[in-house]
Tab-separated table of C-alpha atoms in Angstrom:
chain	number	residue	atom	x	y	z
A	1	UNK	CA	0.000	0.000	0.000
A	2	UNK	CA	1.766	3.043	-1.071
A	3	UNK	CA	2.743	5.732	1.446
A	4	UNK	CA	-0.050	8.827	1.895
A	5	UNK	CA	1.890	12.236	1.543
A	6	UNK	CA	1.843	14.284	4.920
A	7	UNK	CA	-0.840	16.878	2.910
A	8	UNK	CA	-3.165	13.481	2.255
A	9	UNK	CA	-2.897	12.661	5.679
A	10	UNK	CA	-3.340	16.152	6.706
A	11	UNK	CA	-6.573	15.952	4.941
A	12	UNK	CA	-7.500	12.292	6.046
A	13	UNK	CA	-7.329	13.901	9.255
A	14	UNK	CA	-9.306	16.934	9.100
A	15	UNK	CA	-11.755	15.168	7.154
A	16	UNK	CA	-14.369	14.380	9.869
A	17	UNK	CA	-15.966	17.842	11.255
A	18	UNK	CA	-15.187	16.276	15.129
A	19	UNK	CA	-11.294	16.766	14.274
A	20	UNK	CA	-11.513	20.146	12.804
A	21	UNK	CA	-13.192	21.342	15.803
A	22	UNK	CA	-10.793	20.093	18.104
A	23	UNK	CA	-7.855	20.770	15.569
A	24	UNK	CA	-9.481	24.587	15.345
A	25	UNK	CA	-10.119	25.332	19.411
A	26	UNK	CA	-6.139	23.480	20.447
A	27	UNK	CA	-4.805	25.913	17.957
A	28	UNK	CA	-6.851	29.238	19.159
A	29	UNK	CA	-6.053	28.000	22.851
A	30	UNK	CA	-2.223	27.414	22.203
A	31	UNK	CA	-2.016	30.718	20.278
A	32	UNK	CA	-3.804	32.751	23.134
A	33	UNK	CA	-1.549	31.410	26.061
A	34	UNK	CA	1.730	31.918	24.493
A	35	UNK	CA	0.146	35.471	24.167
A	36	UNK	CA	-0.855	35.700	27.647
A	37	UNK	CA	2.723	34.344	29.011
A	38	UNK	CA	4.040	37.388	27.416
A	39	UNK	CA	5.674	39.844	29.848
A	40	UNK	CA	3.448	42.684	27.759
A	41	UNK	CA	0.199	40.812	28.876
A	42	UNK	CA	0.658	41.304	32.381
A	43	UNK	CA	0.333	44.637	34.644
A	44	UNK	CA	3.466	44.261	36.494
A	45	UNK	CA	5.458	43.139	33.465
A	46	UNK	CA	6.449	39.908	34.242
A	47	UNK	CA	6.062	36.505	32.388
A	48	UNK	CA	2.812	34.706	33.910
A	49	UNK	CA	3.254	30.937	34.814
A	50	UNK	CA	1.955	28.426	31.885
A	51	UNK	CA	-0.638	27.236	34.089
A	52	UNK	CA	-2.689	30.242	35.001
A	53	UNK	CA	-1.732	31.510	31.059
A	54	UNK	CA	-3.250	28.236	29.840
A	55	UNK	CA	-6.008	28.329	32.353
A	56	UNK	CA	-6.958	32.096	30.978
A	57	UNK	CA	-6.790	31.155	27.238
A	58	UNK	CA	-9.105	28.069	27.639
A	59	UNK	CA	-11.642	29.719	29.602
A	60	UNK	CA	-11.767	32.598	27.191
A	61	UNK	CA	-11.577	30.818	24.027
A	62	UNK	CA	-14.441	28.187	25.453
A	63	UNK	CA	-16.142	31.112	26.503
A	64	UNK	CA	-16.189	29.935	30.106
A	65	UNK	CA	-15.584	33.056	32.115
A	66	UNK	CA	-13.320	30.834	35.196
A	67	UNK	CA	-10.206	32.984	35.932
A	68	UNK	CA	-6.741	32.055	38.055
A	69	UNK	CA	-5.699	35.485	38.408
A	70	UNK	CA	-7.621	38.603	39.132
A	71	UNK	CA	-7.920	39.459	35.253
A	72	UNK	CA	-8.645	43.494	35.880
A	73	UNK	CA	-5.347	43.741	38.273
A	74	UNK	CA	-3.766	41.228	36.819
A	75	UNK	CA	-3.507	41.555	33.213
A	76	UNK	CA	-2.309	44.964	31.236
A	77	UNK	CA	-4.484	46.134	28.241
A	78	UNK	CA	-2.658	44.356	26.209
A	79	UNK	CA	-3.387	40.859	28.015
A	80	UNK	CA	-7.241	42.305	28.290
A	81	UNK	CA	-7.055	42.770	24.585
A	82	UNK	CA	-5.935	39.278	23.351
A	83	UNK	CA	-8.459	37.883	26.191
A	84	UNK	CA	-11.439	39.803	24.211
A	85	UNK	CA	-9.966	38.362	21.441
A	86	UNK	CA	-9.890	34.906	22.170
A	87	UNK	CA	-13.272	35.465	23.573
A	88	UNK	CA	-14.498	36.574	20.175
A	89	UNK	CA	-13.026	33.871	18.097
A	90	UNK	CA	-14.339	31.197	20.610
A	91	UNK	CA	-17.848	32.011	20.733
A	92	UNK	CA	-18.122	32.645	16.696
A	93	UNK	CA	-16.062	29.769	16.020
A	94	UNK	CA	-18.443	27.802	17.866
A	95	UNK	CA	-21.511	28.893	16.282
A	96	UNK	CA	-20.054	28.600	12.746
A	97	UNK	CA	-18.515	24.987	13.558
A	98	UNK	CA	-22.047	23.774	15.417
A	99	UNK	CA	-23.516	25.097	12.127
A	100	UNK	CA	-21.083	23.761	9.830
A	101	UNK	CA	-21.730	20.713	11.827
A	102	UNK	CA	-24.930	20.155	10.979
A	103	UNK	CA	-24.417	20.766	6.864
A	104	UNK	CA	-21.554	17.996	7.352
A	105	UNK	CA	-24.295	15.750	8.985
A	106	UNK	CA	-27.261	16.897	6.504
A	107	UNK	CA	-24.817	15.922	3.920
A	108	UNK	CA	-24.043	11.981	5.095
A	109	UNK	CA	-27.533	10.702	5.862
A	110	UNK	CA	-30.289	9.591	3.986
A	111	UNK	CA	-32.521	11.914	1.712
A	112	UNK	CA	-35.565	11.745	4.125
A	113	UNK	CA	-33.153	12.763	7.349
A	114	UNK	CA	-31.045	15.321	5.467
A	115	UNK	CA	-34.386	17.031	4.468
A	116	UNK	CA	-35.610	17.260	8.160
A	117	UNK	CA	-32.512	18.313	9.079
A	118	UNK	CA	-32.159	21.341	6.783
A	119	UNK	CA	-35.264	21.995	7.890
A	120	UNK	CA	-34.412	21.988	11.370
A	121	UNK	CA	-31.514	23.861	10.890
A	122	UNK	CA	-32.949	26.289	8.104
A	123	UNK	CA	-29.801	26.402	5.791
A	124	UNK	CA	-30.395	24.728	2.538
A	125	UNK	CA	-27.140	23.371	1.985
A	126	UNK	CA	-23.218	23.802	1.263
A	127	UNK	CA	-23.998	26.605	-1.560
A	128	UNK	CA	-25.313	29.146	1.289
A	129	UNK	CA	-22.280	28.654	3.604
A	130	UNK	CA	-20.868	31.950	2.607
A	131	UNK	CA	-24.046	33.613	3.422
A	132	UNK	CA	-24.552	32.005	6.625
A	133	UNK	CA	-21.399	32.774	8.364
A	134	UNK	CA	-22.154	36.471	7.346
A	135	UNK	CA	-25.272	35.992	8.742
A	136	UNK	CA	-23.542	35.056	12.200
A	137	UNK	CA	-21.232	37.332	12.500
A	138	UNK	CA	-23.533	40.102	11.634
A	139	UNK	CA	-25.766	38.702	13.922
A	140	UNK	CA	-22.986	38.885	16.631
A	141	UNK	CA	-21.687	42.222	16.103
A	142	UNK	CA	-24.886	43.980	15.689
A	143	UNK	CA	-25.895	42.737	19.083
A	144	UNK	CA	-22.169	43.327	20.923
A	145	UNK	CA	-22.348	46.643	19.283
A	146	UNK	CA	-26.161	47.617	20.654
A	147	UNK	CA	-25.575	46.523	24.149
A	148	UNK	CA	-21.688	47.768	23.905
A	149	UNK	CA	-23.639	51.422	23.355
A	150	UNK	CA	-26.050	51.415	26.480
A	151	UNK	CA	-23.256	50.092	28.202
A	152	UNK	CA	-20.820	52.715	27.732
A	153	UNK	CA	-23.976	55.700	27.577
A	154	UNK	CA	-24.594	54.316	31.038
A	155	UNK	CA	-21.003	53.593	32.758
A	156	UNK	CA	-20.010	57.412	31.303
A	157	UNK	CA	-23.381	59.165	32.789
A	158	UNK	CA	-23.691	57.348	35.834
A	159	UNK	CA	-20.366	56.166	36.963
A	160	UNK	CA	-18.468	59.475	35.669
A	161	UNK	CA	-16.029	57.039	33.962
A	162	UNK	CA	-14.286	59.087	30.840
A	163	UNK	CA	-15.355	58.365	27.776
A	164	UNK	CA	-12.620	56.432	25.999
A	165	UNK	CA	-12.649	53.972	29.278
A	166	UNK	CA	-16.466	53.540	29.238
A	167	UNK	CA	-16.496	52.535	25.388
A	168	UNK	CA	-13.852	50.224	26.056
A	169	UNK	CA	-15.456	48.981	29.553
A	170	UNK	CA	-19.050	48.778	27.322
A	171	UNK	CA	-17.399	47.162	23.986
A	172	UNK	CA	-15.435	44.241	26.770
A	173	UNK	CA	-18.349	43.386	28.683
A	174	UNK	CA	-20.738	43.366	25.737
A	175	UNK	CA	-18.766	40.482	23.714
A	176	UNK	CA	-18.105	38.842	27.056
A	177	UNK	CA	-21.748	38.867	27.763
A	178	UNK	CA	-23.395	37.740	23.643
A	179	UNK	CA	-20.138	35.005	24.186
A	180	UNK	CA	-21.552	33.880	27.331
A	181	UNK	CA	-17.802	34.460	28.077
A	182	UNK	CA	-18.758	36.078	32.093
A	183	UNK	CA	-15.053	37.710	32.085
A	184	UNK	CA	-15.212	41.238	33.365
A	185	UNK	CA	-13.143	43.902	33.877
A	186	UNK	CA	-13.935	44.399	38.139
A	187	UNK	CA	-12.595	42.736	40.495
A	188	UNK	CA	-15.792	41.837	41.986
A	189	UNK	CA	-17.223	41.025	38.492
A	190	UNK	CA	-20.694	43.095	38.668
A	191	UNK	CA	-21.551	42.728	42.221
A	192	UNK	CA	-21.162	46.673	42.229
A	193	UNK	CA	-24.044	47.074	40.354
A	194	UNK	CA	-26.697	44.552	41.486
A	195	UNK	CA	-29.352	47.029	41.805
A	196	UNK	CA	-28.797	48.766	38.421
A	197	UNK	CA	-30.791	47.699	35.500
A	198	UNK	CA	-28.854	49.719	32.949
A	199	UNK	CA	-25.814	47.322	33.581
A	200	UNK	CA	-27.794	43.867	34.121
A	201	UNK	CA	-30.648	43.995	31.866
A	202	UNK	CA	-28.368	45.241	28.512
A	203	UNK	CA	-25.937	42.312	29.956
A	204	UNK	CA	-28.647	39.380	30.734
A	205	UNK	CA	-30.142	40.174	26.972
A	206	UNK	CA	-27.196	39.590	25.676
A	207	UNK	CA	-26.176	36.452	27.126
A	208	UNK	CA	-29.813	35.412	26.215
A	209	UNK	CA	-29.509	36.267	22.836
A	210	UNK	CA	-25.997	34.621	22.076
A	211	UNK	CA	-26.952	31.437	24.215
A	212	UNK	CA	-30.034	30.668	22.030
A	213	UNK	CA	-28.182	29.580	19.010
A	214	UNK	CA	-28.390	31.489	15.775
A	215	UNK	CA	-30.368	28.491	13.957
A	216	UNK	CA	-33.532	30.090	16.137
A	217	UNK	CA	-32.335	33.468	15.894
A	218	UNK	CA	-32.152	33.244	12.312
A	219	UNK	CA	-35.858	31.301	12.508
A	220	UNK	CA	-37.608	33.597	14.899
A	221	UNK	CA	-36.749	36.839	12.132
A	222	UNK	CA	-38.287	34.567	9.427
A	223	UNK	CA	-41.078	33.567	11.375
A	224	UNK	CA	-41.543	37.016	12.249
A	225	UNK	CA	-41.669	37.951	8.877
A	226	UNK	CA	-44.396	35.840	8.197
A	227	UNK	CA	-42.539	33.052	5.726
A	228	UNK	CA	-43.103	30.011	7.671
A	229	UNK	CA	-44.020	28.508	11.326
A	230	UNK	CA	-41.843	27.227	13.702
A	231	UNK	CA	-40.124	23.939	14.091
A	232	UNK	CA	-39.643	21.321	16.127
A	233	UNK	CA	-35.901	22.836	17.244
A	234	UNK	CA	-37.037	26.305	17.743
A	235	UNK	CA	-39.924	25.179	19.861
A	236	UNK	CA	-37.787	23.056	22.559
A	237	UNK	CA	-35.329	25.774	22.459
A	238	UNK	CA	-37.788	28.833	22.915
A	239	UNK	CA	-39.632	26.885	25.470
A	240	UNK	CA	-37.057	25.681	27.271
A	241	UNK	CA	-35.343	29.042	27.816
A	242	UNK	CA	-38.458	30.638	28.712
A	243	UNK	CA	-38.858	27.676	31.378
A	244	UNK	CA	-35.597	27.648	32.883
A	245	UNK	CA	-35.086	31.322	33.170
A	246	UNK	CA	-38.579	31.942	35.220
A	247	UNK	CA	-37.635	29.218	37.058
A	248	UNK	CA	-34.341	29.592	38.261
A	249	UNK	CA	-35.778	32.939	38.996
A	250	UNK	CA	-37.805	32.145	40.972
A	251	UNK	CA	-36.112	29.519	42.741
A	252	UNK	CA	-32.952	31.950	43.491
A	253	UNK	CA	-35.142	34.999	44.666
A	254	UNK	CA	-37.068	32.277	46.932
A	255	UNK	CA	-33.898	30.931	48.099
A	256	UNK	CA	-31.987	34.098	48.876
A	257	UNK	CA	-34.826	36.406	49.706
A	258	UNK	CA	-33.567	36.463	53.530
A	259	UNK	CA	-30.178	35.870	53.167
A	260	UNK	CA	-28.117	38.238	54.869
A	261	UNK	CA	-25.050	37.837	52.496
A	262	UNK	CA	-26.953	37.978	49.453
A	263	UNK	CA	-30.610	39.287	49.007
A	264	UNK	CA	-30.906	39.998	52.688
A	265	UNK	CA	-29.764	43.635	52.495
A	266	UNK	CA	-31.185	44.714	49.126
A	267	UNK	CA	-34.468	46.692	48.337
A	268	UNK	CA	-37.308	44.697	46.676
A	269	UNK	CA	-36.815	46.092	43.192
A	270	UNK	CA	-33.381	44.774	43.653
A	271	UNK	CA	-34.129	41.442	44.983
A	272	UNK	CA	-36.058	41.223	41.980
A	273	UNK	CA	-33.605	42.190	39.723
A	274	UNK	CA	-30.903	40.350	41.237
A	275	UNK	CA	-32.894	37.082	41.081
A	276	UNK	CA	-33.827	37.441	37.952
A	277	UNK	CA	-30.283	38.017	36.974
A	278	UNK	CA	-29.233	34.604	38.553
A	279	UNK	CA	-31.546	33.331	36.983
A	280	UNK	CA	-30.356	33.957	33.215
A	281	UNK	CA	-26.559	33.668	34.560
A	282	UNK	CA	-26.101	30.004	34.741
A	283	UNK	CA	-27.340	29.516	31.114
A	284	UNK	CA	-24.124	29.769	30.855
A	285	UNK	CA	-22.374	33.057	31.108
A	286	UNK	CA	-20.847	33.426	34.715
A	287	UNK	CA	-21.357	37.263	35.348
A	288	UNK	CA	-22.357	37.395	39.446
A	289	UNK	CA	-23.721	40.386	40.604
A	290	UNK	CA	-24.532	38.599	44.485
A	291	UNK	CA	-21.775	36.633	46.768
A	292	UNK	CA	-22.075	33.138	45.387
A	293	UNK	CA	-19.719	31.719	48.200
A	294	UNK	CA	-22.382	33.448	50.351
A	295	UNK	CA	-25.404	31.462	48.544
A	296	UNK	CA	-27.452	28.598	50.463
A	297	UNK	CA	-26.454	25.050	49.482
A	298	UNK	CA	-30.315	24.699	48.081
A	299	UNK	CA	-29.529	27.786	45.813
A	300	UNK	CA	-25.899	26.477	44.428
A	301	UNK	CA	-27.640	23.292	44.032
A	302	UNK	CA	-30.031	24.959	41.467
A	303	UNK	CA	-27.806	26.688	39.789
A	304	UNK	CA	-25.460	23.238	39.489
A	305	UNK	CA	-28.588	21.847	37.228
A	306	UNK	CA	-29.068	25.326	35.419
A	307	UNK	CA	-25.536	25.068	34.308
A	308	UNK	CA	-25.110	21.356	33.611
A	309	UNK	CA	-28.108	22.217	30.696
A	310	UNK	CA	-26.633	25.222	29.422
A	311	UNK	CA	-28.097	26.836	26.721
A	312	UNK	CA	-29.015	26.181	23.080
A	313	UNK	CA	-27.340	24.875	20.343
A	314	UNK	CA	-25.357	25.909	17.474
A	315	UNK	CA	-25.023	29.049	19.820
A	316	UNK	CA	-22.714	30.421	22.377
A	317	UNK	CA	-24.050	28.825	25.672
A	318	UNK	CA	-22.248	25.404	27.426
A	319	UNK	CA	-23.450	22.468	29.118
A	320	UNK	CA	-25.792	19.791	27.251
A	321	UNK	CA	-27.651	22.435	26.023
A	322	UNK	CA	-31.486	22.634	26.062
A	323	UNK	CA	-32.776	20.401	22.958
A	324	UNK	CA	-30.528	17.110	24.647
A	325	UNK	CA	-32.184	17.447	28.080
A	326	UNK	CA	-35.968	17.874	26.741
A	327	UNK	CA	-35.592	15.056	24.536
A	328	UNK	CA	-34.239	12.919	27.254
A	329	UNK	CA	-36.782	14.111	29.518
A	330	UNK	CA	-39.958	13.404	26.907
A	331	UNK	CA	-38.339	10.152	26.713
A	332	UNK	CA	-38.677	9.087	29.831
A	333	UNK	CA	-41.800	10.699	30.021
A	334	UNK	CA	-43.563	8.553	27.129
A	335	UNK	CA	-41.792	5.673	28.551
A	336	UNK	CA	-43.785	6.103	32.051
A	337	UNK	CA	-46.867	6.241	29.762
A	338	UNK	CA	-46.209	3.579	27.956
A	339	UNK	CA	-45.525	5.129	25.145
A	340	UNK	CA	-43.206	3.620	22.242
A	341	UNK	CA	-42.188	6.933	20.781
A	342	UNK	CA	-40.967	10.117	21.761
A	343	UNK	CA	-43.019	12.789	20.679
A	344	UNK	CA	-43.611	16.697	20.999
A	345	UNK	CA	-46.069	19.538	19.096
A	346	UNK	CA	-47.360	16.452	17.111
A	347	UNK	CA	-43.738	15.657	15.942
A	348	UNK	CA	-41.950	12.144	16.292
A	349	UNK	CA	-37.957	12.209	17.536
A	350	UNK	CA	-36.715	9.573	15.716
A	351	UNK	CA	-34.940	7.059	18.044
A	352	UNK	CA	-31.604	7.879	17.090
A	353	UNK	CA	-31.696	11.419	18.507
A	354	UNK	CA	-32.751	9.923	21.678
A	355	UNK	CA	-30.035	7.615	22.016
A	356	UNK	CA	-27.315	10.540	21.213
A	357	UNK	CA	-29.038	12.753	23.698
A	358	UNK	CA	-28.850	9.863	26.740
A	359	UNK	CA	-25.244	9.721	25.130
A	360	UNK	CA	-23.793	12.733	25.944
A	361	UNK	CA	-25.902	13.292	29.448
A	362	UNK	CA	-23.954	10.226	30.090
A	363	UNK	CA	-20.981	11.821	28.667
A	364	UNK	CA	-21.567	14.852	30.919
A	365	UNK	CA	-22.210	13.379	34.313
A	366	UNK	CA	-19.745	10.776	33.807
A	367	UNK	CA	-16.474	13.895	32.988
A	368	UNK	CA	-17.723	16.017	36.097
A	369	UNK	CA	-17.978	12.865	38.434
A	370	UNK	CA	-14.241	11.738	37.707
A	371	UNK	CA	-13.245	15.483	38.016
A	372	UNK	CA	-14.661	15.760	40.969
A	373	UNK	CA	-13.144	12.543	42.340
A	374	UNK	CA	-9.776	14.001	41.615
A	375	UNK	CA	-10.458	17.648	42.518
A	376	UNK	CA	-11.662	16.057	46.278
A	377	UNK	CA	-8.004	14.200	46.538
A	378	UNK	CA	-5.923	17.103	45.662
A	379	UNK	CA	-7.429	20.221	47.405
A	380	UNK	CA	-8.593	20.481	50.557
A	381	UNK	CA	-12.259	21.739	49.875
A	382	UNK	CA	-15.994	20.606	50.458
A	383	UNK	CA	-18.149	18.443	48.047
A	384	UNK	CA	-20.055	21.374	47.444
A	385	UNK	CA	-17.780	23.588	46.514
A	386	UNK	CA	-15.711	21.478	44.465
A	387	UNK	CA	-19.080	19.897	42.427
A	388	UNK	CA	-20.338	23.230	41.867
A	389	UNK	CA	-16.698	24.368	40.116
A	390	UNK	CA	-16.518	21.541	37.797
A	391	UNK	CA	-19.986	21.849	36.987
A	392	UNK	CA	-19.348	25.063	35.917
A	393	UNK	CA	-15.893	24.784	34.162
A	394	UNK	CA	-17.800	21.578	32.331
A	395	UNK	CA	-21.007	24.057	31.767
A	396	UNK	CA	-18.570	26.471	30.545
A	397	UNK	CA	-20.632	29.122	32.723
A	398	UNK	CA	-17.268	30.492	35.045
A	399	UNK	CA	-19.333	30.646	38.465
A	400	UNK	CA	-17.169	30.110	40.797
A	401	UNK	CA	-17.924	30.171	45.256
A	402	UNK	CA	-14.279	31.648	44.927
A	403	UNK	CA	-12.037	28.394	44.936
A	404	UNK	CA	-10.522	29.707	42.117
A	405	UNK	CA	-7.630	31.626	43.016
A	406	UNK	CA	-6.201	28.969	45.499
A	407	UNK	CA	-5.986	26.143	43.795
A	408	UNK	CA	-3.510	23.885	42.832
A	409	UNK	CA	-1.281	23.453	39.693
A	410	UNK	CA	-2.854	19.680	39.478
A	411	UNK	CA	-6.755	21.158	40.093
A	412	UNK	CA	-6.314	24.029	37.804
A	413	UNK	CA	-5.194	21.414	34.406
A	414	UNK	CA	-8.375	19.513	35.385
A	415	UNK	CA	-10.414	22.581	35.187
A	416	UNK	CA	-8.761	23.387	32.039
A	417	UNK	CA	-9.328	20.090	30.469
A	418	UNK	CA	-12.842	20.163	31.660
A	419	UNK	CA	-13.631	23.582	30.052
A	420	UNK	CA	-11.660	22.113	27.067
A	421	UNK	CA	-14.086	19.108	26.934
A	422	UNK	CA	-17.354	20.507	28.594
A	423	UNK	CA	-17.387	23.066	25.269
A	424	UNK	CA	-16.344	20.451	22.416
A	425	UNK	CA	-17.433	17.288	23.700
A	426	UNK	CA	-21.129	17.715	23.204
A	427	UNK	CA	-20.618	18.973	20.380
A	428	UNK	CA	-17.860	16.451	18.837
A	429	UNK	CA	-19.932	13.526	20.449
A	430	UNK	CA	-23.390	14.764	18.577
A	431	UNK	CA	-21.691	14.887	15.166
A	432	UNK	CA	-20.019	11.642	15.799
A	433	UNK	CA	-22.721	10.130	16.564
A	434	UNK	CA	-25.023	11.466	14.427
A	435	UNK	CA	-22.466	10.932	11.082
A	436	UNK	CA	-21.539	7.495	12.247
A	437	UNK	CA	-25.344	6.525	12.009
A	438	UNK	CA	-25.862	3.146	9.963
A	439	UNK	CA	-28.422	0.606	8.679
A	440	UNK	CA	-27.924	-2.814	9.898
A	441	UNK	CA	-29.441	-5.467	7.346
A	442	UNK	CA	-30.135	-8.042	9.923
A	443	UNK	CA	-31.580	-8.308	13.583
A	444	UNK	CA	-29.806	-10.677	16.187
A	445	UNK	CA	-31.634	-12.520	18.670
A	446	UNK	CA	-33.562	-10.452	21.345
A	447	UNK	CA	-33.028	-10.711	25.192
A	448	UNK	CA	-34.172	-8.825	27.670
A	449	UNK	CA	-32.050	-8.136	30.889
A	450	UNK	CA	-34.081	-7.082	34.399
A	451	UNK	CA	-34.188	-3.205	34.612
A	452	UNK	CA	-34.567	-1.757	38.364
């Protein structure tokens, strides 16, 4: 067999969408720490260790908000600069590889399947790629850029910042936000504003907005526009959001109403505003305008299963995302009622979908156990505290009960490799999955083991 030349096997290689995207995010990671170990990129002008630098970059480029290092004292404007950088390319790079994603997987499966999935994902085929990426990164900019403006109007006028600082404090916080990124530029993130809606609202919109996926966004303007109703995708994801963000709402402004290191202290507008802001947060952007060391174990608990969902997909939000835990959930569902298929809005999920979902749930719960196991035997921290950081570093949310800063070498290159994962793994597994799907031309014997 004769010998492929390194450019075949270079293309061999990159030839299944899972490897670009892993290929595309080690790069843009490896790139943004050897940036960040720069003496340039720090205030004090020294060289940061290659731990915290590769800690930063991954958290930035998988939009995950967790931070070693105090990132405004820290960092100079030069290391803030190639941070908003790598948060940029990470959260379009994920949209246009989830999207790309799903024209690879239209493209491999049978005529029937690849016409419900271009219908699902509302992109007709290879020939509009140009268009669609366009479409995303219009999409992205127009929002950064309308919530970078009330930003900066309102950090100028109310905070007496000058005006070249509260462009650039608007312009950072905006792409953070639409990224779902939840880096900011205080050291208390945006605890100093928890009762002002000119800073949270413009902020939770945004994180909204980019954690929805642009397949919706991109249906919800047609719908609007009176061309065609919505689907199957758009319904589980609208829903969904609307479900989890009144209810963790509620739940957190329940919770915390009475706590003295939260809540406790704040005017009722404020509690309202502040619940409703924790509410949005862990879907999966990491902003924290309350104490969440100072949270109730009930509360963090919450916002562990907020963040282990995420957001939706083909967008800028973490965890499972929103489509893989409905679908699991209406499966068990119709299997308590006997049901033999899973169905929603008088649609049928075909069976494979199903199984991917329970795949990478199982993926998910089975990375944050063993990172957990390993984060209890090197630091010297609660259950608690530890589950509820590497639910967020595998969420990609950056919550943290501030654990952070102290921890070990060791804990820190789990974290990392758990942000790495928790953002491509879904997404890797579902297009692995989905493009490895095959028809068997023969049934084997049928046994069935005791369940329960």
């Amino acid at each position: 067999m004769p010998r492929l030349s390194r450019r075949a096997r270079l293309n061999a290689w990159l030839a299944h969408p899972a490897r670009v995207v892993v290929t595309g995010f080690a790069v843009a990671v490896a790139v943004s720490t050897a940036l960040l170990m720069l003496p340039a990129a720090a205030e004090d002008g020294t060289r940061t260790g290659f731990v915290d630098a590769l800690f930063t970059a991954t958290s930035a480029v998988c939009v995950t908000g967790l931070t070693a290092v105090d990132t405004p004292t820290h960092w100079s404007a030069f290391g803030e600069l190639v941070i908003l950088g790598s948060i940029q390319v990470g959260g379009l790079g994920t949209m246009s590889l989830a999207t790309l994603i799903a024209l690879a997987v239209a493209r491999r499966i049978s005529l029937r399947m690849r016409l419900v999935a271009q219908a699902e994902t509302k992109h007709a085929g290879p020939s509009d790629l140009r268009r669609m990426l366009t479409a995303i990164a219009g999409t992205a900019l127009a929002v950064e850029a309308a919530t970078a403006t009330v930003l900066a109007a309102r950090f100028a006028a109310g905070y007496d910042v000058a005006p070249g600082r509260a462009v650039y404090l608007g312009v950072f916080h905006a792409v953070s936000a639409f990224n779902n990124a939840g880096f900011a530029l205080f050291s208390d993130n945006l605890m100093g504003f928890v009762a002002d809606p000119w800073i949270c609202l413009p902020i939770a919109a945004a994180v909204i907005i980019g954690g929805i996926g642009f397949p919706v966004l991109l249906e919800v303007r047609r719908v609007l526009g009176g061309t065609r109703a919505w689907s199957t995708h758009a319904r589980i994801t609208l829903g969904g959001t609307a479900v989890l963000i009144a209810g963790g709402t509620l739940l957190v402004t329940a919770l915390e109403w009475s706590n003295p290191g939260t809540l406790g202290p704040l005017p009722g507008p404020a509690k309202l505003l502040a619940g409703f802001f924790h509410g949005v947060m862990p879907r999966t952007a990491g902003f924290n305008s309350l104490d969440m060391a100072a949270m109730q174990p009930d509360t963090l608990m919450v916002t562990n299963i907020l963040m282990f969902v995420g957001g939706g997909s083909a967008g800028t939000a973490g965890g499972v995302k929103i489509t893989t835990a409905a679908i699991l959930l209406l499966g068990v569902w119709n299997e308590i009622r006997g049901h033999r298929d899973v169905t929603i809005a008088r649609r049928r999920i075909p069976e494979a979908v199903y199984r991917q979902a329970l795949a990478v749930v199982a993926l998910g719960l089975s990375l944050v156990s063993c990172a957990v196991i390993v984060l209890l035997s090197v630091t010297p921290y609660a259950l608690s505290q530890v589950l509820f950081e590497a639910v967020s570093a595998f969420g990609t949310v950056g919550l943290s009960t501030g654990i952070t800063y102290d921890l070990p070498p060791v804990a820190e290159l789990v974290l990392t490799l758990l942000m790495f994962t928790g953002r491509l793994g879904p997404l890797t597994l579902g297009a692995a999955l989905a493009l490895r799907m095959r028809t068997r031309r023969y049934d084997l014997p049928e046994e069935r083991p005791i369940i329960g």
